[in-house]
Amino acid sequence: DTEVTQTPKHLVMGMTNKKSLKCEQHMGHRAMYWYKQKAKKPPELMFVYSYEKLSINESVPSRFSPECPNSSLLNLHLHALQPEDSALYLCASSHAGYVQVPETQYFGPGTRLLVL
Amino acid sequence: GNSVTQMEGPVTLSEEAFLTINCTYTATGYPSLFWYVQYPGEGLQLLLKATKADDKGSNKGFEATYRKETTSFHLEKGSVQVSDSAVYFCALLNSGGSNYKLTFGKGTLLTVNP
């Protein structure tokens, strides 16, 4: 089973709202990722969690706040977003391997976010 | 640094035609190579992968061979179907300190007409 699930599938929010995106996997993966994908572009990495600890933040604005409450769940909390933050937000997971070993990332279906 | 270059398309084919999408890469060390597919309105699905030189990845009739001498990982399918219409991304993942960060090509939009 290589399934990563994400909720909600679609989200519309105003610039003053607070919302959260959720991601779940049951593959025993200990690395989880958030990506942002704009239309007609490849995904861009935002955050990496390894063993439930934030290991990488790709200079993402603080209006995006990730959280990893346990090894299966990953959240992305959204607050005071801008219209340019409208995009497809993808979650991915992988084994957290040794530094020398690249591990395959498996993606979820994404949450399509529209900020008004 | 790492980079991936793939033909940008769009590529339009008739059903049962032969498909090739070219992908070349630049990387230090020994990267793993991937093809991901994104169907309209969906997330990315892993299509196939290869982790070392001369490996061939295959899935659903698609194939790609890791060619270190030409730094290439071209995607091929002998007979495409309408259901193959999607965006295809070539990507690499390197070993070492940046082994978390997928480097993607820009994507190739494939449209297959009946």
PDB file of C-alpha atoms in Angstrom:
ATOM      1  CA  ASP A   1       0.000   0.000   0.000  1.00  0.00           C
ATOM      2  CA  THR A   2       1.534   3.326  -1.092  1.00  0.00           C
ATOM      3  CA  GLU A   3      -1.331   5.623  -0.158  1.00  0.00           C
ATOM      4  CA  VAL A   4      -1.049   9.119   1.225  1.00  0.00           C
ATOM      5  CA  THR A   5      -4.372  10.788   1.980  1.00  0.00           C
ATOM      6  CA  GLN A   6      -5.082  14.511   2.222  1.00  0.00           C
ATOM      7  CA  THR A   7      -8.072  16.492   3.432  1.00  0.00           C
ATOM      8  CA  PRO A   8      -9.827  18.578   2.392  1.00  0.00           C
ATOM      9  CA  LYS A   9      -9.710  18.101  -1.356  1.00  0.00           C
ATOM     10  CA  HIS A  10     -10.684  21.736  -1.972  1.00  0.00           C
ATOM     11  CA  LEU A  11     -10.522  24.768   0.305  1.00  0.00           C
ATOM     12  CA  VAL A  12     -11.623  28.353  -0.189  1.00  0.00           C
ATOM     13  CA  MET A  13     -10.580  30.866   2.440  1.00  0.00           C
ATOM     14  CA  GLY A  14     -10.442  34.580   2.984  1.00  0.00           C
ATOM     15  CA  MET A  15      -7.267  36.424   3.841  1.00  0.00           C
ATOM     16  CA  THR A  16      -8.261  36.719   7.510  1.00  0.00           C
ATOM     17  CA  ASN A  17      -9.232  33.081   7.982  1.00  0.00           C
ATOM     18  CA  LYS A  18      -7.346  30.336   9.789  1.00  0.00           C
ATOM     19  CA  LYS A  19      -7.534  26.863   8.295  1.00  0.00           C
ATOM     20  CA  SER A  20      -5.573  23.629   8.369  1.00  0.00           C
ATOM     21  CA  LEU A  21      -4.619  21.033   5.792  1.00  0.00           C
ATOM     22  CA  LYS A  22      -4.221  17.433   6.904  1.00  0.00           C
ATOM     23  CA  CYS A  23      -2.123  14.585   5.573  1.00  0.00           C
ATOM     24  CA  GLU A  24      -1.987  10.958   6.704  1.00  0.00           C
ATOM     25  CA  GLN A  25       0.040   7.897   5.752  1.00  0.00           C
ATOM     26  CA  HIS A  26       0.193   4.381   7.159  1.00  0.00           C
ATOM     27  CA  MET A  27       3.252   3.087   5.334  1.00  0.00           C
ATOM     28  CA  GLY A  28       5.543   3.391   8.345  1.00  0.00           C
ATOM     29  CA  HIS A  29       7.368   6.285   6.715  1.00  0.00           C
ATOM     30  CA  ARG A  30       9.247   8.574   9.085  1.00  0.00           C
ATOM     31  CA  ALA A  31       9.831  11.447   6.650  1.00  0.00           C
ATOM     32  CA  MET A  32       6.969  13.666   5.522  1.00  0.00           C
ATOM     33  CA  TYR A  33       6.931  16.658   3.197  1.00  0.00           C
ATOM     34  CA  TRP A  34       4.815  19.616   2.161  1.00  0.00           C
ATOM     35  CA  TYR A  35       5.041  20.884  -1.418  1.00  0.00           C
ATOM     36  CA  LYS A  36       3.335  23.783  -3.164  1.00  0.00           C
ATOM     37  CA  GLN A  37       2.446  23.504  -6.844  1.00  0.00           C
ATOM     38  CA  LYS A  38       1.304  26.396  -8.992  1.00  0.00           C
ATOM     39  CA  ALA A  39      -0.491  25.763 -12.269  1.00  0.00           C
ATOM     40  CA  LYS A  40       1.695  24.394 -15.056  1.00  0.00           C
ATOM     41  CA  LYS A  41       4.749  24.219 -12.767  1.00  0.00           C
ATOM     42  CA  PRO A  42       6.522  21.404 -10.929  1.00  0.00           C
ATOM     43  CA  PRO A  43       6.063  21.092  -7.162  1.00  0.00           C
ATOM     44  CA  GLU A  44       8.240  23.232  -4.888  1.00  0.00           C
ATOM     45  CA  LEU A  45       9.394  21.888  -1.542  1.00  0.00           C
ATOM     46  CA  MET A  46       8.203  23.799   1.528  1.00  0.00           C
ATOM     47  CA  PHE A  47       8.939  21.687   4.625  1.00  0.00           C
ATOM     48  CA  VAL A  48      10.473  18.357   5.579  1.00  0.00           C
ATOM     49  CA  TYR A  49       9.813  16.458   8.789  1.00  0.00           C
ATOM     50  CA  SER A  50      12.073  13.605   9.800  1.00  0.00           C
ATOM     51  CA  TYR A  51      11.128  11.480  12.818  1.00  0.00           C
ATOM     52  CA  GLU A  52       8.450  14.039  13.705  1.00  0.00           C
ATOM     53  CA  LYS A  53      10.952  16.883  13.878  1.00  0.00           C
ATOM     54  CA  LEU A  54      11.125  19.758  11.421  1.00  0.00           C
ATOM     55  CA  SER A  55      14.383  19.305   9.561  1.00  0.00           C
ATOM     56  CA  ILE A  56      13.973  21.579   6.581  1.00  0.00           C
ATOM     57  CA  ASN A  57      12.123  24.870   6.061  1.00  0.00           C
ATOM     58  CA  GLU A  58      12.681  26.195   2.565  1.00  0.00           C
ATOM     59  CA  SER A  59      12.355  29.849   3.632  1.00  0.00           C
ATOM     60  CA  VAL A  60       8.565  29.612   3.741  1.00  0.00           C
ATOM     61  CA  PRO A  61       6.645  32.644   5.105  1.00  0.00           C
ATOM     62  CA  SER A  62       5.448  32.304   8.685  1.00  0.00           C
ATOM     63  CA  ARG A  63       1.792  32.420   7.615  1.00  0.00           C
ATOM     64  CA  PHE A  64       2.367  28.727   6.843  1.00  0.00           C
ATOM     65  CA  SER A  65       2.935  26.698  10.008  1.00  0.00           C
ATOM     66  CA  PRO A  66       3.594  22.952   9.789  1.00  0.00           C
ATOM     67  CA  GLU A  67       2.974  20.444  12.543  1.00  0.00           C
ATOM     68  CA  CYS A  68       3.710  16.737  12.851  1.00  0.00           C
ATOM     69  CA  PRO A  69       1.708  15.411  15.825  1.00  0.00           C
ATOM     70  CA  ASN A  70       2.776  11.799  15.290  1.00  0.00           C
ATOM     71  CA  SER A  71       4.546   9.595  12.789  1.00  0.00           C
ATOM     72  CA  SER A  72       1.445   9.172  10.598  1.00  0.00           C
ATOM     73  CA  LEU A  73       0.049  12.696  10.524  1.00  0.00           C
ATOM     74  CA  LEU A  74       1.191  15.990   9.084  1.00  0.00           C
ATOM     75  CA  ASN A  75      -0.702  19.256   9.264  1.00  0.00           C
ATOM     76  CA  LEU A  76      -0.227  22.607   7.606  1.00  0.00           C
ATOM     77  CA  HIS A  77      -1.811  25.511   9.464  1.00  0.00           C
ATOM     78  CA  LEU A  78      -2.727  28.522   7.363  1.00  0.00           C
ATOM     79  CA  HIS A  79      -3.263  32.051   8.619  1.00  0.00           C
ATOM     80  CA  ALA A  80      -3.512  35.438   6.921  1.00  0.00           C
ATOM     81  CA  LEU A  81      -2.775  34.038   3.486  1.00  0.00           C
ATOM     82  CA  GLN A  82      -2.497  36.110   0.340  1.00  0.00           C
ATOM     83  CA  PRO A  83      -4.219  35.475  -3.000  1.00  0.00           C
ATOM     84  CA  GLU A  84      -0.847  34.475  -4.482  1.00  0.00           C
ATOM     85  CA  ASP A  85      -0.807  31.531  -2.039  1.00  0.00           C
ATOM     86  CA  SER A  86      -3.569  29.922  -4.070  1.00  0.00           C
ATOM     87  CA  ALA A  87      -2.137  26.623  -5.328  1.00  0.00           C
ATOM     88  CA  LEU A  88      -2.254  22.854  -5.038  1.00  0.00           C
ATOM     89  CA  TYR A  89      -0.652  21.748  -1.766  1.00  0.00           C
ATOM     90  CA  LEU A  90       0.827  18.287  -1.906  1.00  0.00           C
ATOM     91  CA  CYS A  91       1.911  16.078   0.940  1.00  0.00           C
ATOM     92  CA  ALA A  92       4.467  13.321   0.423  1.00  0.00           C
ATOM     93  CA  SER A  93       6.131  10.692   2.566  1.00  0.00           C
ATOM     94  CA  SER A  94       9.153   8.414   2.393  1.00  0.00           C
ATOM     95  CA  HIS A  95      11.363   6.244   4.505  1.00  0.00           C
ATOM     96  CA  ALA A  96      13.872   8.351   6.405  1.00  0.00           C
ATOM     97  CA  GLY A  97      16.954   6.582   5.141  1.00  0.00           C
ATOM     98  CA  TYR A  98      20.632   7.079   5.639  1.00  0.00           C
ATOM     99  CA  VAL A  99      22.169  10.243   4.230  1.00  0.00           C
ATOM    100  CA  GLN A 100      23.737   8.232   1.402  1.00  0.00           C
ATOM    101  CA  VAL A 101      20.482   6.625   0.349  1.00  0.00           C
ATOM    102  CA  PRO A 102      17.796   8.614  -1.500  1.00  0.00           C
ATOM    103  CA  GLU A 103      14.339   7.339  -0.561  1.00  0.00           C
ATOM    104  CA  THR A 104      11.364   7.344  -2.933  1.00  0.00           C
ATOM    105  CA  GLN A 105       8.723   9.931  -2.121  1.00  0.00           C
ATOM    106  CA  TYR A 106       5.042   9.052  -2.462  1.00  0.00           C
ATOM    107  CA  PHE A 107       2.572  11.866  -2.973  1.00  0.00           C
ATOM    108  CA  GLY A 108      -1.006  12.413  -1.893  1.00  0.00           C
ATOM    109  CA  PRO A 109      -3.779  13.765  -4.137  1.00  0.00           C
ATOM    110  CA  GLY A 110      -3.346  17.310  -2.872  1.00  0.00           C
ATOM    111  CA  THR A 111      -5.547  20.079  -1.495  1.00  0.00           C
ATOM    112  CA  ARG A 112      -6.524  22.744  -3.997  1.00  0.00           C
ATOM    113  CA  LEU A 113      -6.510  26.050  -2.105  1.00  0.00           C
ATOM    114  CA  LEU A 114      -8.109  29.272  -3.265  1.00  0.00           C
ATOM    115  CA  VAL A 115      -7.464  32.439  -1.247  1.00  0.00           C
ATOM    116  CA  LEU A 116      -9.911  35.252  -1.859  1.00  0.00           C
TER     117      LEU A 116
ATOM    118  CA  GLY B   1      24.010  21.683  -8.318  1.00  0.00           C
ATOM    119  CA  ASN B   2      21.357  19.304  -9.562  1.00  0.00           C
ATOM    120  CA  SER B   3      19.156  19.997 -12.543  1.00  0.00           C
ATOM    121  CA  VAL B   4      16.736  18.143 -14.823  1.00  0.00           C
ATOM    122  CA  THR B   5      15.894  19.118 -18.379  1.00  0.00           C
ATOM    123  CA  GLN B   6      12.951  17.531 -20.150  1.00  0.00           C
ATOM    124  CA  MET B   7      11.171  18.301 -23.384  1.00  0.00           C
ATOM    125  CA  GLU B   8       8.432  20.723 -22.477  1.00  0.00           C
ATOM    126  CA  GLY B   9       5.862  19.872 -25.066  1.00  0.00           C
ATOM    127  CA  PRO B  10       2.990  19.885 -25.315  1.00  0.00           C
ATOM    128  CA  VAL B  11       3.107  16.517 -27.019  1.00  0.00           C
ATOM    129  CA  THR B  12       0.021  15.436 -28.964  1.00  0.00           C
ATOM    130  CA  LEU B  13      -0.258  11.869 -30.262  1.00  0.00           C
ATOM    131  CA  SER B  14      -2.864   9.605 -31.718  1.00  0.00           C
ATOM    132  CA  GLU B  15      -3.888   6.484 -29.852  1.00  0.00           C
ATOM    133  CA  GLU B  16      -1.468   3.557 -30.339  1.00  0.00           C
ATOM    134  CA  ALA B  17       1.412   5.868 -31.328  1.00  0.00           C
ATOM    135  CA  PHE B  18       4.914   5.474 -29.888  1.00  0.00           C
ATOM    136  CA  LEU B  19       5.866   7.876 -27.115  1.00  0.00           C
ATOM    137  CA  THR B  20       9.256   9.257 -26.157  1.00  0.00           C
ATOM    138  CA  ILE B  21       9.749  12.048 -23.643  1.00  0.00           C
ATOM    139  CA  ASN B  22      13.388  13.036 -23.319  1.00  0.00           C
ATOM    140  CA  CYS B  23      14.956  13.737 -19.941  1.00  0.00           C
ATOM    141  CA  THR B  24      18.572  14.607 -19.178  1.00  0.00           C
ATOM    142  CA  TYR B  25      20.083  15.486 -15.854  1.00  0.00           C
ATOM    143  CA  THR B  26      23.051  17.100 -14.168  1.00  0.00           C
ATOM    144  CA  ALA B  27      24.074  15.862 -10.746  1.00  0.00           C
ATOM    145  CA  THR B  28      27.092  15.021  -8.670  1.00  0.00           C
ATOM    146  CA  GLY B  29      27.358  11.594  -7.169  1.00  0.00           C
ATOM    147  CA  TYR B  30      24.873   8.815  -7.832  1.00  0.00           C
ATOM    148  CA  PRO B  31      21.303  10.098  -8.023  1.00  0.00           C
ATOM    149  CA  SER B  32      18.134   8.057  -8.188  1.00  0.00           C
ATOM    150  CA  LEU B  33      15.876   8.946 -11.122  1.00  0.00           C
ATOM    151  CA  PHE B  34      12.086   9.023 -11.278  1.00  0.00           C
ATOM    152  CA  TRP B  35       9.173   9.612 -13.572  1.00  0.00           C
ATOM    153  CA  TYR B  36       6.033  10.953 -11.911  1.00  0.00           C
ATOM    154  CA  VAL B  37       2.685  11.366 -13.669  1.00  0.00           C
ATOM    155  CA  GLN B  38      -0.014  13.892 -12.816  1.00  0.00           C
ATOM    156  CA  TYR B  39      -3.473  13.279 -14.241  1.00  0.00           C
ATOM    157  CA  PRO B  40      -5.780  16.301 -14.569  1.00  0.00           C
ATOM    158  CA  GLY B  41      -6.893  17.582 -11.170  1.00  0.00           C
ATOM    159  CA  GLU B  42      -4.849  15.026  -9.243  1.00  0.00           C
ATOM    160  CA  GLY B  43      -1.626  14.710  -7.273  1.00  0.00           C
ATOM    161  CA  LEU B  44       1.615  13.129  -8.446  1.00  0.00           C
ATOM    162  CA  GLN B  45       1.843   9.382  -8.864  1.00  0.00           C
ATOM    163  CA  LEU B  46       5.137   7.544  -9.047  1.00  0.00           C
ATOM    164  CA  LEU B  47       5.275   5.959 -12.486  1.00  0.00           C
ATOM    165  CA  LEU B  48       8.695   4.307 -12.366  1.00  0.00           C
ATOM    166  CA  LYS B  49      12.167   4.709 -10.954  1.00  0.00           C
ATOM    167  CA  ALA B  50      15.784   3.596 -11.325  1.00  0.00           C
ATOM    168  CA  THR B  51      18.413   3.807  -8.648  1.00  0.00           C
ATOM    169  CA  LYS B  52      21.652   3.010 -10.466  1.00  0.00           C
ATOM    170  CA  ALA B  53      23.230   3.103 -13.895  1.00  0.00           C
ATOM    171  CA  ASP B  54      21.779   0.694 -16.490  1.00  0.00           C
ATOM    172  CA  ASP B  55      18.708  -0.006 -14.344  1.00  0.00           C
ATOM    173  CA  LYS B  56      15.460  -0.070 -16.292  1.00  0.00           C
ATOM    174  CA  GLY B  57      12.305   1.092 -14.566  1.00  0.00           C
ATOM    175  CA  SER B  58       8.990  -0.096 -15.976  1.00  0.00           C
ATOM    176  CA  ASN B  59       5.311   0.174 -15.132  1.00  0.00           C
ATOM    177  CA  LYS B  60       1.998   0.145 -17.060  1.00  0.00           C
ATOM    178  CA  GLY B  61       3.843  -0.287 -20.368  1.00  0.00           C
ATOM    179  CA  PHE B  62       6.161   2.671 -19.732  1.00  0.00           C
ATOM    180  CA  GLU B  63       9.919   2.167 -19.581  1.00  0.00           C
ATOM    181  CA  ALA B  64      12.991   4.270 -18.884  1.00  0.00           C
ATOM    182  CA  THR B  65      16.660   3.267 -18.645  1.00  0.00           C
ATOM    183  CA  TYR B  66      19.181   5.060 -16.447  1.00  0.00           C
ATOM    184  CA  ARG B  67      22.050   5.971 -18.811  1.00  0.00           C
ATOM    185  CA  LYS B  68      24.965   7.402 -16.880  1.00  0.00           C
ATOM    186  CA  GLU B  69      27.132   7.855 -19.974  1.00  0.00           C
ATOM    187  CA  THR B  70      24.570  10.181 -21.570  1.00  0.00           C
ATOM    188  CA  THR B  71      23.054  11.394 -18.242  1.00  0.00           C
ATOM    189  CA  SER B  72      19.617  10.540 -19.574  1.00  0.00           C
ATOM    190  CA  PHE B  73      16.412   8.829 -18.425  1.00  0.00           C
ATOM    191  CA  HIS B  74      14.066   8.979 -21.414  1.00  0.00           C
ATOM    192  CA  LEU B  75      10.492   7.783 -20.972  1.00  0.00           C
ATOM    193  CA  GLU B  76       9.046   5.474 -23.651  1.00  0.00           C
ATOM    194  CA  LYS B  77       5.814   3.652 -24.320  1.00  0.00           C
ATOM    195  CA  GLY B  78       5.138   1.540 -27.358  1.00  0.00           C
ATOM    196  CA  SER B  79       1.426   2.256 -27.746  1.00  0.00           C
ATOM    197  CA  VAL B  80      -0.228   5.128 -25.896  1.00  0.00           C
ATOM    198  CA  GLN B  81      -3.878   5.259 -24.877  1.00  0.00           C
ATOM    199  CA  VAL B  82      -6.238   8.174 -24.330  1.00  0.00           C
ATOM    200  CA  SER B  83      -6.025   7.441 -20.608  1.00  0.00           C
ATOM    201  CA  ASP B  84      -2.279   8.256 -20.690  1.00  0.00           C
ATOM    202  CA  SER B  85      -3.091  11.939 -21.221  1.00  0.00           C
ATOM    203  CA  ALA B  86      -1.388  13.696 -18.312  1.00  0.00           C
ATOM    204  CA  VAL B  87       1.628  15.763 -17.290  1.00  0.00           C
ATOM    205  CA  TYR B  88       4.836  13.762 -16.890  1.00  0.00           C
ATOM    206  CA  PHE B  89       7.647  14.952 -14.597  1.00  0.00           C
ATOM    207  CA  CYS B  90      11.187  13.642 -14.656  1.00  0.00           C
ATOM    208  CA  ALA B  91      12.927  14.032 -11.299  1.00  0.00           C
ATOM    209  CA  LEU B  92      16.119  13.152  -9.488  1.00  0.00           C
ATOM    210  CA  LEU B  93      17.007  12.620  -5.877  1.00  0.00           C
ATOM    211  CA  ASN B  94      20.638  12.763  -4.933  1.00  0.00           C
ATOM    212  CA  SER B  95      22.506  11.101  -2.137  1.00  0.00           C
ATOM    213  CA  GLY B  96      24.280  13.059   0.552  1.00  0.00           C
ATOM    214  CA  GLY B  97      23.019  16.030   2.533  1.00  0.00           C
ATOM    215  CA  SER B  98      20.310  16.991   0.047  1.00  0.00           C
ATOM    216  CA  ASN B  99      18.765  13.554  -0.345  1.00  0.00           C
ATOM    217  CA  TYR B 100      15.369  14.828   0.725  1.00  0.00           C
ATOM    218  CA  LYS B 101      14.995  17.313  -2.121  1.00  0.00           C
ATOM    219  CA  LEU B 102      13.500  16.146  -5.394  1.00  0.00           C
ATOM    220  CA  THR B 103      14.713  18.144  -8.374  1.00  0.00           C
ATOM    221  CA  PHE B 104      11.983  18.202 -11.016  1.00  0.00           C
ATOM    222  CA  GLY B 105      11.984  18.964 -14.693  1.00  0.00           C
ATOM    223  CA  LYS B 106       9.383  21.453 -15.881  1.00  0.00           C
ATOM    224  CA  GLY B 107       6.923  18.765 -16.913  1.00  0.00           C
ATOM    225  CA  THR B 108       5.636  17.572 -20.275  1.00  0.00           C
ATOM    226  CA  LEU B 109       1.948  17.706 -21.122  1.00  0.00           C
ATOM    227  CA  LEU B 110       0.878  14.681 -23.158  1.00  0.00           C
ATOM    228  CA  THR B 111      -2.450  14.631 -24.959  1.00  0.00           C
ATOM    229  CA  VAL B 112      -3.543  11.419 -26.675  1.00  0.00           C
ATOM    230  CA  ASN B 113      -6.387  11.686 -29.166  1.00  0.00           C
ATOM    231  CA  PRO B 114      -8.655   8.758 -30.094  1.00  0.00           C
TER     232      PRO B 114
END
